[in-house]
Amino acid sequence: MPSPWGKRREPLRESNYYARHIFFCLNERQNGEDCCALHGAKAAFDRCKSQVKAAGLSGPGKVRVNKAGCLDRCAGGPVAVVYPEGTWYTFVDNDDIDEIVESHLKNGQIVERLLTPPELGR
């Protein structure tokens, strides 16, 4: 079937470009509302990115660490989400980030103690 852009597009492949993708909410609200940016989200993002790189986990077929705008889970902030699993984490310090990198991003084991409670939204 031709694509709306005029060229035939290849079907989606089952493999992903990255094995895992972690997004950190770095949203900063201007109206004084609580947000992940007020709880050290940028430092956690930086820590995760450096730990992933140091462990040799970054790059195609491995792990990608990305910034995100509001992920709409402010009540649990700061938050990050790992795909393809869709696992939501709340963290407080470098030890938490190191554990997410080692356990989940490297070894595929979810860190149960850091899971964001499912009912927490904005």
Coordinates of C-alpha atoms in Angstrom, one line a residue:
M1 CA 0.0 0.0 0.0
P2 CA 1.5 3.4 -0.9
S3 CA 2.2 5.8 1.9
P4 CA 0.5 9.3 1.9
W5 CA 4.0 10.7 1.4
G6 CA 4.3 9.2 -2.1
K7 CA 6.9 6.5 -1.4
R8 CA 6.3 2.9 -0.4
R9 CA 7.2 2.4 3.3
E10 CA 8.6 -0.9 4.5
P11 CA 6.6 -2.8 7.2
L12 CA 7.7 -2.4 10.8
R13 CA 10.4 -4.8 11.9
E14 CA 10.1 -6.7 15.1
S15 CA 13.4 -5.5 16.4
N16 CA 13.8 -2.2 18.0
Y17 CA 16.6 0.3 17.3
Y18 CA 17.3 0.4 21.1
A19 CA 16.7 -2.6 23.4
R20 CA 15.6 -0.2 26.1
H21 CA 14.7 3.5 26.2
I22 CA 14.5 5.5 29.4
F23 CA 12.8 8.9 29.5
F24 CA 13.3 11.3 32.4
C25 CA 10.6 13.9 33.0
L26 CA 12.5 17.2 33.2
N27 CA 9.4 19.4 33.1
E28 CA 9.4 22.7 34.9
R29 CA 6.1 24.4 35.6
Q30 CA 6.1 28.2 35.5
N31 CA 3.0 28.6 37.7
G32 CA 4.6 27.4 41.0
E33 CA 3.1 23.9 40.8
D34 CA 5.2 21.0 41.9
C35 CA 7.2 19.4 39.1
C36 CA 10.0 16.9 38.5
A37 CA 12.5 19.7 37.8
L38 CA 12.2 20.8 41.4
H39 CA 13.2 17.4 42.7
G40 CA 16.5 16.9 41.0
A41 CA 15.3 15.3 37.8
K42 CA 18.1 16.9 35.6
A43 CA 20.8 15.6 37.9
A44 CA 19.3 12.1 37.8
F45 CA 19.1 12.3 34.0
D46 CA 22.8 13.3 33.9
R47 CA 23.8 10.6 36.3
C48 CA 21.9 7.9 34.3
K49 CA 23.4 9.0 31.0
S50 CA 26.9 8.9 32.4
Q51 CA 26.4 5.6 34.1
V52 CA 24.9 4.0 31.0
K53 CA 27.8 5.3 28.9
A54 CA 30.4 4.1 31.5
A55 CA 28.9 0.7 31.6
G56 CA 29.1 0.4 27.8
L57 CA 25.3 0.2 27.5
S58 CA 24.7 3.1 25.2
G59 CA 24.1 3.0 21.4
P60 CA 22.0 1.2 18.9
G61 CA 20.8 -2.2 20.0
K62 CA 21.4 -1.2 23.6
V63 CA 20.1 1.7 25.8
R64 CA 19.1 5.3 25.0
V65 CA 18.6 7.9 27.8
N66 CA 16.3 10.8 26.9
K67 CA 14.9 13.9 28.3
A68 CA 11.1 14.3 28.3
G69 CA 8.6 17.0 28.9
C70 CA 5.8 16.4 31.3
L71 CA 4.9 12.7 31.6
D72 CA 1.8 13.6 33.7
R73 CA 2.9 11.7 36.8
C74 CA 3.8 14.7 38.9
A75 CA 2.5 13.3 42.2
G76 CA 5.1 10.6 42.0
G77 CA 7.9 12.9 40.9
P78 CA 10.6 12.8 40.0
V79 CA 9.8 10.0 37.5
A80 CA 11.3 8.1 34.6
V81 CA 9.8 5.4 32.4
V82 CA 11.6 2.5 30.7
Y83 CA 10.4 1.1 27.4
P84 CA 9.6 -1.3 25.9
E85 CA 8.4 -2.6 29.3
G86 CA 6.6 0.6 30.3
T87 CA 8.1 0.5 33.8
W88 CA 7.6 3.7 35.8
Y89 CA 10.2 4.7 38.4
T90 CA 10.3 7.2 41.2
F91 CA 13.8 8.0 42.5
V92 CA 15.5 10.2 45.1
D93 CA 19.3 9.9 44.8
N94 CA 22.2 8.6 42.8
D95 CA 22.0 5.2 44.5
D96 CA 18.5 4.8 43.1
I97 CA 19.7 5.7 39.6
D98 CA 22.7 3.4 39.8
E99 CA 20.3 0.6 40.8
I100 CA 18.0 1.2 37.9
V101 CA 21.0 1.2 35.5
E102 CA 22.5 -2.0 36.9
S103 CA 19.4 -3.9 37.6
H104 CA 16.9 -2.9 34.9
L105 CA 18.9 -1.3 32.0
K106 CA 21.8 -3.8 32.2
N107 CA 20.2 -7.0 33.5
G108 CA 16.5 -6.6 32.7
Q109 CA 15.4 -6.9 36.3
I110 CA 12.8 -4.4 37.5
V111 CA 13.6 -2.6 40.7
E112 CA 10.4 -3.2 42.6
R113 CA 11.1 -0.8 45.5
L114 CA 11.4 2.2 43.1
L115 CA 8.2 1.5 41.1
T116 CA 5.9 4.5 40.9
P117 CA 2.5 3.5 42.4
P118 CA 0.0 3.0 39.6
E119 CA -2.6 5.4 41.0
L120 CA -0.3 8.4 41.0
G121 CA -0.9 10.8 38.2
R122 CA -0.7 14.5 38.1

